[in-house]
């Protein structure tokens, strides 16, 4: 299981207790050198069946209940109000007491499963839709362009659509997606991106026992296995890459929506696959909203680059902001410093390309090849912040610092806490 980079992973030690409302641990969250805003805390821990956990913010002699979610081997809760650099905040975890955290249905994250895919919502507002089933193409378009395993729509907190699929200039563009372009597998050139070549594609694996979805008061999401398929030439198709795509969305954030997009890749056979140096492919790709063009939208990177000079540069984050139906909105994408070839190269369409339409991506192999070896796992992690209006470069940088340098969490188990 892959956990978001903002978390500080620690070991929870639980002790056998018979009385109700037993103190389990005290957590001290340290902001460190960065101010914290919209921060989510996550620590590993398993819940026993029937146990009820309650978290409290401790301030002197007062204790305020805080929503905490226990699922998928982790305890997750919102840090709450901003925490300035150098400051700390203390929480206590209790077990089998009354669950008296204030319920806020607008912050609960739910995942609705259907034959088509997963709808992730915060309260009653949509966050994103993951298309699992194969999406058909418009009449008259080559059926080779059909595929599933992508995100569209992705929304701003106010419900504005940020993505586009199957545009006439690129029928193989699918919202937010991540196929690889120039690869070599068992001596064969395979392009999983340009579907018209009919060399390969990406298919959702509905039968995997790794697939799951989670809903809860603090976070919700899903994991879906995606197979990167090489079409057989006179023989059976082969899975060259087996990918676990994990998407986790969070409630209790102010003004923005935060979700993580984590991809774990492994070889699908006993053969390696080389993701060859190429100008685009893999990583995190977004085809921007249909109404965006070079007059009503803008791209900015962590290095201050734009559509004029952003292509072929490296960055820690990029953001796209523009006019949408209902007003301005955008998307900020953060790349983990632990990703391959970090800070990663960018593919950004220049202003005059494709009539000004917007496409941007982190392309890890843009200037360096990457060979995946059998028996190993390769993790690519990205955080997405969507917003209405705009974010400043300073705000984007603060989000990246919080993601790349999560707060330290010190834990004191119950036996070490003075009563």
Short mmCIF file of C-alpha atoms in Angstrom, two decimals:
data_model
loop_
_atom_site.label_atom_id
_atom_site.label_comp_id
_atom_site.label_asym_id
_atom_site.label_seq_id
_atom_site.Cartn_x
_atom_site.Cartn_y
_atom_site.Cartn_z
CA UNK A 1 0.00 0.00 0.00
CA UNK A 2 1.27 3.44 -0.89
CA UNK A 3 0.80 6.31 1.54
CA UNK A 4 0.82 10.05 0.74
CA UNK A 5 4.08 11.94 1.08
CA UNK A 6 2.64 14.48 3.52
CA UNK A 7 2.49 11.80 6.20
CA UNK A 8 5.23 11.03 8.70
CA UNK A 9 5.16 7.29 9.16
CA UNK A 10 5.56 6.01 12.67
CA UNK A 11 4.82 2.80 14.53
CA UNK A 12 1.76 2.69 16.76
CA UNK A 13 2.04 0.38 19.77
CA UNK A 14 -1.23 -0.63 21.37
CA UNK A 15 -1.51 -2.20 24.77
CA UNK A 16 -4.18 -4.58 26.04
CA UNK A 17 -6.65 -2.63 28.12
CA UNK A 18 -9.98 -3.68 29.50
CA UNK A 19 -11.49 -0.36 30.59
CA UNK A 20 -13.29 1.96 28.22
CA UNK A 21 -11.84 5.31 27.13
CA UNK A 22 -8.22 4.23 27.48
CA UNK A 23 -5.50 6.60 26.32
CA UNK A 24 -3.52 5.02 23.48
CA UNK A 25 -0.96 7.58 22.40
CA UNK A 26 -0.06 11.25 22.34
CA UNK A 27 1.07 12.83 19.08
CA UNK A 28 3.13 16.00 18.86
CA UNK A 29 2.98 17.50 15.38
CA UNK A 30 5.93 19.80 14.67
CA UNK A 31 5.63 22.31 11.85
CA UNK A 32 9.41 22.54 11.45
CA UNK A 33 10.73 25.20 9.08
CA UNK A 34 7.54 25.49 7.01
CA UNK A 35 4.17 27.03 7.81
CA UNK A 36 1.36 24.48 7.56
CA UNK A 37 -1.93 25.13 5.76
CA UNK A 38 -4.59 22.57 4.81
CA UNK A 39 -2.32 19.82 6.16
CA UNK A 40 -3.54 16.25 6.64
CA UNK A 41 -1.76 14.02 9.17
CA UNK A 42 -1.50 10.27 8.61
CA UNK A 43 0.17 7.64 10.78
CA UNK A 44 0.14 3.84 10.44
CA UNK A 45 -2.08 1.84 12.74
CA UNK A 46 -4.53 -1.04 12.75
CA UNK A 47 -7.93 -1.00 14.43
CA UNK A 48 -9.38 -4.05 16.13
CA UNK A 49 -12.89 -5.04 15.14
CA UNK A 50 -15.43 -3.26 17.31
CA UNK A 51 -13.00 -0.68 18.65
CA UNK A 52 -13.97 2.99 18.58
CA UNK A 53 -11.23 5.62 18.44
CA UNK A 54 -11.45 9.27 19.33
CA UNK A 55 -8.81 11.93 18.74
CA UNK A 56 -8.54 15.13 20.78
CA UNK A 57 -6.66 18.35 20.21
CA UNK A 58 -4.96 19.13 23.53
CA UNK A 59 -4.58 22.75 24.62
CA UNK A 60 -3.58 22.98 28.27
CA UNK A 61 -6.34 21.33 30.28
CA UNK A 62 -8.88 21.49 27.46
CA UNK A 63 -9.44 18.79 24.88
CA UNK A 64 -11.36 19.34 21.65
CA UNK A 65 -12.58 16.34 19.61
CA UNK A 66 -11.14 16.07 16.11
CA UNK A 67 -12.45 13.78 13.32
CA UNK A 68 -10.17 10.79 12.79
CA UNK A 69 -10.53 7.99 10.27
CA UNK A 70 -9.16 4.51 10.83
CA UNK A 71 -8.96 2.59 7.56
CA UNK A 72 -6.48 0.90 5.24
CA UNK A 73 -3.88 0.57 7.99
CA UNK A 74 -3.69 4.25 8.90
CA UNK A 75 -5.09 6.88 11.24
CA UNK A 76 -5.81 10.07 9.31
CA UNK A 77 -6.99 13.44 10.60
CA UNK A 78 -6.88 17.13 9.59
CA UNK A 79 -4.28 19.29 11.32
CA UNK A 80 -6.90 22.03 11.50
CA UNK A 81 -6.03 25.71 11.71
CA UNK A 82 -2.79 26.97 10.20
CA UNK A 83 0.36 26.11 12.12
CA UNK A 84 3.23 28.55 11.79
CA UNK A 85 6.85 27.50 11.25
CA UNK A 86 8.49 26.38 14.48
CA UNK A 87 5.19 25.74 16.27
CA UNK A 88 3.74 22.42 17.41
CA UNK A 89 0.34 20.93 18.15
CA UNK A 90 -0.57 18.03 20.47
CA UNK A 91 -3.23 15.37 19.94
CA UNK A 92 -4.31 12.39 22.05
CA UNK A 93 -5.78 9.14 20.76
CA UNK A 94 -8.28 7.30 22.96
CA UNK A 95 -9.91 3.93 22.38
CA UNK A 96 -13.42 2.64 23.13
CA UNK A 97 -14.72 5.95 24.34
CA UNK A 98 -17.64 7.83 22.89
CA UNK A 99 -17.10 9.00 19.32
CA UNK A 100 -17.95 12.64 19.94
CA UNK A 101 -16.06 14.33 17.12
CA UNK A 102 -18.21 16.93 15.40
CA UNK A 103 -19.67 15.40 12.26
CA UNK A 104 -19.47 17.52 9.14
CA UNK A 105 -21.19 15.78 6.22
CA UNK A 106 -19.80 18.41 3.83
CA UNK A 107 -16.27 17.13 4.53
CA UNK A 108 -17.01 13.41 4.28
CA UNK A 109 -15.50 11.80 1.17
CA UNK A 110 -17.52 9.08 -0.50
CA UNK A 111 -16.81 6.82 -3.45
CA UNK A 112 -19.74 5.59 -5.52
CA UNK A 113 -19.00 2.47 -7.54
CA UNK A 114 -20.73 1.75 -10.83
CA UNK A 115 -20.16 -0.36 -13.91
CA UNK A 116 -18.50 2.67 -15.49
CA UNK A 117 -16.08 3.52 -12.68
CA UNK A 118 -15.64 5.48 -9.45
CA UNK A 119 -17.29 8.81 -8.59
CA UNK A 120 -15.43 10.54 -5.76
CA UNK A 121 -17.42 13.20 -3.90
CA UNK A 122 -16.82 15.51 -0.96
CA UNK A 123 -20.15 15.99 0.68
CA UNK A 124 -22.51 16.33 -2.27
CA UNK A 125 -19.92 17.95 -4.55
CA UNK A 126 -17.98 15.90 -7.12
CA UNK A 127 -14.18 15.74 -6.91
CA UNK A 128 -13.46 13.50 -9.88
CA UNK A 129 -14.68 10.56 -11.93
CA UNK A 130 -12.39 7.64 -12.77
CA UNK A 131 -13.47 5.91 -15.96
CA UNK A 132 -12.77 2.21 -15.54
CA UNK A 133 -14.93 0.81 -18.32
CA UNK A 134 -13.82 1.26 -21.91
CA UNK A 135 -14.98 4.61 -23.28
CA UNK A 136 -16.36 4.42 -26.78
CA UNK A 137 -15.29 6.88 -29.48
CA UNK A 138 -17.43 9.28 -31.52
CA UNK A 139 -19.07 7.83 -34.65
CA UNK A 140 -16.65 7.43 -37.53
CA UNK A 141 -13.51 7.41 -35.33
CA UNK A 142 -11.19 4.41 -35.39
CA UNK A 143 -12.15 2.07 -32.53
CA UNK A 144 -8.44 1.72 -31.74
CA UNK A 145 -8.87 4.96 -29.77
CA UNK A 146 -11.24 3.35 -27.27
CA UNK A 147 -9.87 2.86 -23.75
CA UNK A 148 -10.59 3.14 -20.02
CA UNK A 149 -8.40 3.84 -17.01
CA UNK A 150 -8.39 7.65 -16.85
CA UNK A 151 -9.82 10.55 -14.84
CA UNK A 152 -12.46 12.79 -16.39
CA UNK A 153 -14.02 14.98 -15.30
CA UNK A 154 -11.83 16.47 -12.60
CA UNK A 155 -13.51 19.39 -10.87
CA UNK A 156 -12.70 22.58 -8.99
CA UNK A 157 -14.28 22.79 -5.50
CA UNK A 158 -17.09 24.82 -7.09
CA UNK A 159 -17.82 22.12 -9.67
CA UNK A 160 -16.09 23.58 -12.74
CA UNK A 161 -14.67 20.98 -15.16
CA UNK A 162 -10.88 21.07 -15.61
CA UNK A 163 -10.31 18.25 -18.12
CA UNK A 164 -11.18 17.19 -21.66
CA UNK A 165 -11.21 13.85 -23.47
CA UNK A 166 -11.16 12.69 -27.10
CA UNK A 167 -10.63 16.16 -28.61
CA UNK A 168 -10.71 16.13 -32.41
CA UNK A 169 -7.04 17.06 -32.63
CA UNK A 170 -5.99 14.16 -30.35
CA UNK A 171 -8.58 11.43 -29.92
CA UNK A 172 -6.13 9.55 -27.70
CA UNK A 173 -6.06 12.31 -25.05
CA UNK A 174 -7.98 11.24 -21.95
CA UNK A 175 -8.33 13.86 -19.23
CA UNK A 176 -5.72 12.85 -16.66
CA UNK A 177 -3.82 9.73 -17.65
CA UNK A 178 -0.30 8.28 -17.81
CA UNK A 179 0.60 5.84 -20.62
CA UNK A 180 4.18 5.53 -21.88
CA UNK A 181 5.17 6.35 -25.44
CA UNK A 182 8.51 5.03 -26.69
CA UNK A 183 9.27 1.73 -24.95
CA UNK A 184 11.13 -1.49 -25.68
CA UNK A 185 9.76 -4.84 -24.51
CA UNK A 186 11.24 -8.21 -25.50
CA UNK A 187 12.97 -6.62 -28.49
CA UNK A 188 9.77 -4.97 -29.69
CA UNK A 189 8.96 -1.26 -29.90
CA UNK A 190 5.72 -0.56 -28.04
CA UNK A 191 3.76 2.70 -27.87
CA UNK A 192 1.01 2.64 -25.22
CA UNK A 193 0.14 6.32 -25.81
CA UNK A 194 -0.49 6.68 -29.54
CA UNK A 195 -3.32 4.18 -29.83
CA UNK A 196 -3.56 4.53 -33.61
CA UNK A 197 -0.29 2.58 -33.92
CA UNK A 198 -2.09 -0.46 -32.49
CA UNK A 199 1.03 -1.61 -30.67
CA UNK A 200 -0.37 -1.46 -27.15
CA UNK A 201 -2.93 0.05 -24.79
CA UNK A 202 -3.89 0.28 -21.12
CA UNK A 203 -6.70 -1.89 -19.78
CA UNK A 204 -8.32 -1.88 -16.37
CA UNK A 205 -7.95 -5.19 -14.53
CA UNK A 206 -11.34 -5.73 -12.93
CA UNK A 207 -10.42 -9.14 -11.49
CA UNK A 208 -7.48 -8.14 -9.30
CA UNK A 209 -7.88 -8.73 -5.58
CA UNK A 210 -5.84 -5.55 -5.02
CA UNK A 211 -8.70 -3.30 -6.15
CA UNK A 212 -10.59 -1.46 -3.41
CA UNK A 213 -12.54 1.68 -2.59
CA UNK A 214 -12.87 3.55 0.72
CA UNK A 215 -15.32 6.20 1.97
CA UNK A 216 -15.07 8.06 5.25
CA UNK A 217 -15.34 11.26 7.29
CA UNK A 218 -11.75 12.38 6.53
CA UNK A 219 -10.71 10.75 3.26
CA UNK A 220 -11.92 8.46 0.50
CA UNK A 221 -10.54 6.94 -2.65
CA UNK A 222 -9.76 3.80 -4.56
CA UNK A 223 -7.03 1.58 -5.91
CA UNK A 224 -7.39 0.16 -9.41
CA UNK A 225 -4.99 -2.17 -11.17
CA UNK A 226 -4.20 -1.12 -14.74
CA UNK A 227 -2.45 -3.44 -17.19
CA UNK A 228 -0.21 -1.93 -19.88
CA UNK A 229 -0.86 -4.38 -22.71
CA UNK A 230 1.41 -5.28 -25.62
CA UNK A 231 -0.59 -6.54 -28.58
CA UNK A 232 0.57 -9.93 -29.73
CA UNK A 233 1.84 -10.35 -33.27
CA UNK A 234 0.36 -13.70 -34.13
CA UNK A 235 0.37 -14.64 -30.44
CA UNK A 236 -1.36 -13.69 -27.22
CA UNK A 237 -1.31 -10.19 -25.77
CA UNK A 238 1.11 -9.66 -22.87
CA UNK A 239 1.02 -7.41 -19.81
CA UNK A 240 4.34 -5.56 -19.89
CA UNK A 241 3.57 -3.32 -16.89
CA UNK A 242 1.20 -4.01 -14.03
CA UNK A 243 0.27 -0.73 -12.41
CA UNK A 244 -1.60 -0.01 -9.19
CA UNK A 245 -3.20 3.42 -9.43
CA UNK A 246 -4.21 4.76 -6.01
CA UNK A 247 -6.26 7.96 -5.74
CA UNK A 248 -7.05 9.47 -2.31
CA UNK A 249 -9.15 12.61 -1.81
CA UNK A 250 -9.35 14.58 1.45
CA UNK A 251 -12.04 16.60 3.20
CA UNK A 252 -11.64 19.34 5.84
CA UNK A 253 -9.52 21.62 3.63
CA UNK A 254 -10.32 25.28 3.15
CA UNK A 255 -11.02 26.80 -0.28
CA UNK A 256 -9.28 24.01 -2.22
CA UNK A 257 -9.71 20.30 -2.93
CA UNK A 258 -6.69 18.04 -2.40
CA UNK A 259 -6.19 14.56 -3.79
CA UNK A 260 -3.23 12.27 -4.35
CA UNK A 261 -2.43 10.32 -7.51
CA UNK A 262 0.04 7.52 -6.75
CA UNK A 263 1.16 4.96 -9.32
CA UNK A 264 3.10 1.82 -8.42
CA UNK A 265 4.53 -0.04 -11.42
CA UNK A 266 5.99 -3.53 -11.70
CA UNK A 267 6.91 -5.75 -14.63
CA UNK A 268 4.01 -7.88 -15.76
CA UNK A 269 6.21 -10.77 -16.94
CA UNK A 270 9.71 -12.04 -16.29
CA UNK A 271 11.01 -9.57 -18.87
CA UNK A 272 12.21 -6.01 -18.20
CA UNK A 273 10.77 -3.05 -20.05
CA UNK A 274 12.70 0.08 -20.96
CA UNK A 275 10.85 3.38 -20.97
CA UNK A 276 13.03 5.11 -23.52
CA UNK A 277 13.98 8.76 -23.57
CA UNK A 278 11.21 10.57 -25.39
CA UNK A 279 9.68 14.03 -25.38
CA UNK A 280 6.41 13.00 -23.72
CA UNK A 281 4.69 10.12 -21.97
CA UNK A 282 4.08 8.56 -18.55
CA UNK A 283 4.09 10.42 -15.26
CA UNK A 284 1.09 12.72 -14.88
CA UNK A 285 -0.61 14.17 -17.96
CA UNK A 286 -3.57 16.53 -18.26
CA UNK A 287 -5.49 17.65 -21.30
CA UNK A 288 -6.97 20.94 -20.15
CA UNK A 289 -10.58 22.07 -20.29
CA UNK A 290 -12.17 22.39 -23.71
CA UNK A 291 -12.71 26.14 -23.37
CA UNK A 292 -9.08 26.93 -22.46
CA UNK A 293 -6.88 28.64 -25.03
CA UNK A 294 -3.79 30.86 -25.11
CA UNK A 295 -5.85 33.98 -24.41
CA UNK A 296 -7.94 32.89 -21.42
CA UNK A 297 -5.57 30.54 -19.57
CA UNK A 298 -1.99 30.42 -18.30
CA UNK A 299 0.59 27.85 -17.23
CA UNK A 300 3.17 28.57 -14.53
CA UNK A 301 5.91 26.30 -13.17
CA UNK A 302 7.90 26.27 -9.94
CA UNK A 303 10.81 27.79 -11.87
CA UNK A 304 8.76 30.72 -13.14
CA UNK A 305 8.35 29.29 -16.65
CA UNK A 306 5.23 29.69 -18.77
CA UNK A 307 3.89 28.30 -22.04
CA UNK A 308 6.49 30.43 -23.81
CA UNK A 309 9.48 28.69 -22.24
CA UNK A 310 8.24 25.85 -19.98
CA UNK A 311 8.65 22.93 -22.37
CA UNK A 312 11.89 20.93 -21.90
CA UNK A 313 12.44 22.42 -18.41
CA UNK A 314 12.35 20.66 -15.04
CA UNK A 315 9.96 21.63 -12.23
CA UNK A 316 8.65 20.66 -8.82
CA UNK A 317 5.14 21.83 -9.66
CA UNK A 318 3.06 23.35 -12.41
CA UNK A 319 -0.31 25.03 -12.34
CA UNK A 320 -2.89 25.84 -14.98
CA UNK A 321 -5.45 28.59 -14.40
CA UNK A 322 -8.06 29.85 -16.80
CA UNK A 323 -11.61 30.88 -17.53
CA UNK A 324 -14.11 28.04 -17.19
CA UNK A 325 -17.86 27.78 -17.45
CA UNK A 326 -18.96 29.68 -14.36
CA UNK A 327 -15.74 31.58 -13.73
CA UNK A 328 -12.01 31.20 -13.25
CA UNK A 329 -10.43 28.05 -11.78
CA UNK A 330 -7.43 25.80 -12.03
CA UNK A 331 -5.27 22.90 -11.01
CA UNK A 332 -1.90 22.70 -9.26
CA UNK A 333 0.12 19.48 -9.67
CA UNK A 334 2.97 18.70 -7.25
CA UNK A 335 5.63 16.09 -8.06
CA UNK A 336 7.19 14.18 -5.16
CA UNK A 337 10.95 14.74 -4.75
CA UNK A 338 11.28 10.96 -4.55
CA UNK A 339 10.00 10.46 -8.10
CA UNK A 340 12.32 9.22 -10.82
CA UNK A 341 14.39 12.01 -12.43
CA UNK A 342 13.19 14.58 -9.89
CA UNK A 343 12.60 17.46 -10.31
CA UNK A 344 10.89 15.99 -13.34
CA UNK A 345 10.96 17.29 -16.92
CA UNK A 346 7.88 18.95 -18.36
CA UNK A 347 6.06 18.69 -21.64
CA UNK A 348 4.04 21.89 -22.09
CA UNK A 349 2.38 22.82 -25.35
CA UNK A 350 3.64 26.23 -26.46
CA UNK A 351 1.10 29.01 -26.95
CA UNK A 352 0.73 28.55 -30.70
CA UNK A 353 0.40 24.74 -30.67
CA UNK A 354 -3.00 23.18 -31.40
CA UNK A 355 -4.80 26.51 -31.69
CA UNK A 356 -3.76 27.42 -28.18
CA UNK A 357 -5.31 24.39 -26.48
CA UNK A 358 -3.74 23.36 -23.15
CA UNK A 359 -1.74 20.22 -22.47
CA UNK A 360 0.87 19.78 -19.74
CA UNK A 361 2.56 16.84 -18.06
CA UNK A 362 5.36 15.61 -15.89
CA UNK A 363 7.28 13.42 -18.34
CA UNK A 364 9.89 11.48 -16.31
CA UNK A 365 11.68 10.02 -19.35
CA UNK A 366 11.82 13.19 -21.43
CA UNK A 367 15.60 13.35 -21.13
CA UNK A 368 16.54 10.04 -19.49
CA UNK A 369 15.60 6.40 -20.13
CA UNK A 370 14.26 4.22 -17.33
CA UNK A 371 14.40 0.43 -17.23
CA UNK A 372 11.94 -1.45 -15.02
CA UNK A 373 13.38 -4.75 -13.76
CA UNK A 374 11.32 -7.83 -12.81
CA UNK A 375 10.76 -8.31 -9.10
CA UNK A 376 10.96 -4.57 -8.29
CA UNK A 377 8.35 -1.88 -7.71
CA UNK A 378 8.57 1.68 -8.96
CA UNK A 379 6.52 4.45 -7.34
CA UNK A 380 5.45 7.74 -8.91
CA UNK A 381 3.62 10.14 -6.56
CA UNK A 382 1.77 13.36 -7.34
CA UNK A 383 -0.50 15.65 -5.34
CA UNK A 384 -3.29 17.62 -6.97
CA UNK A 385 -4.84 20.82 -5.62
CA UNK A 386 -7.85 22.18 -7.48
CA UNK A 387 -9.23 25.64 -6.84
CA UNK A 388 -11.69 28.29 -7.90
CA UNK A 389 -10.18 31.65 -8.77
CA UNK A 390 -6.38 31.47 -8.71
CA UNK A 391 -3.39 30.62 -6.52
CA UNK A 392 -0.26 32.74 -6.29
CA UNK A 393 3.17 31.29 -6.94
CA UNK A 394 3.88 31.68 -3.21
CA UNK A 395 0.80 29.66 -2.29
CA UNK A 396 1.75 26.94 -4.78
CA UNK A 397 5.26 26.78 -3.32
CA UNK A 398 3.86 26.50 0.21
CA UNK A 399 1.70 23.55 -0.84
CA UNK A 400 4.74 21.86 -2.37
CA UNK A 401 6.83 22.40 0.78
CA UNK A 402 4.08 20.90 2.91
CA UNK A 403 3.90 17.89 0.57
CA UNK A 404 7.62 17.37 0.07
CA UNK A 405 8.62 18.13 3.67
CA UNK A 406 5.76 16.85 5.86
CA UNK A 407 5.60 17.83 9.51
CA UNK A 408 7.39 15.57 11.97
CA UNK A 409 5.07 13.60 14.26
CA UNK A 410 6.49 12.43 17.57
CA UNK A 411 4.56 9.66 19.30
CA UNK A 412 4.43 8.87 23.00
CA UNK A 413 2.66 5.57 23.77
CA UNK A 414 0.30 5.50 26.75
CA UNK A 415 2.78 3.88 29.11
CA UNK A 416 5.17 6.82 28.73
CA UNK A 417 2.61 9.55 29.30
CA UNK A 418 2.53 11.04 32.79
CA UNK A 419 -0.96 11.12 34.21
#
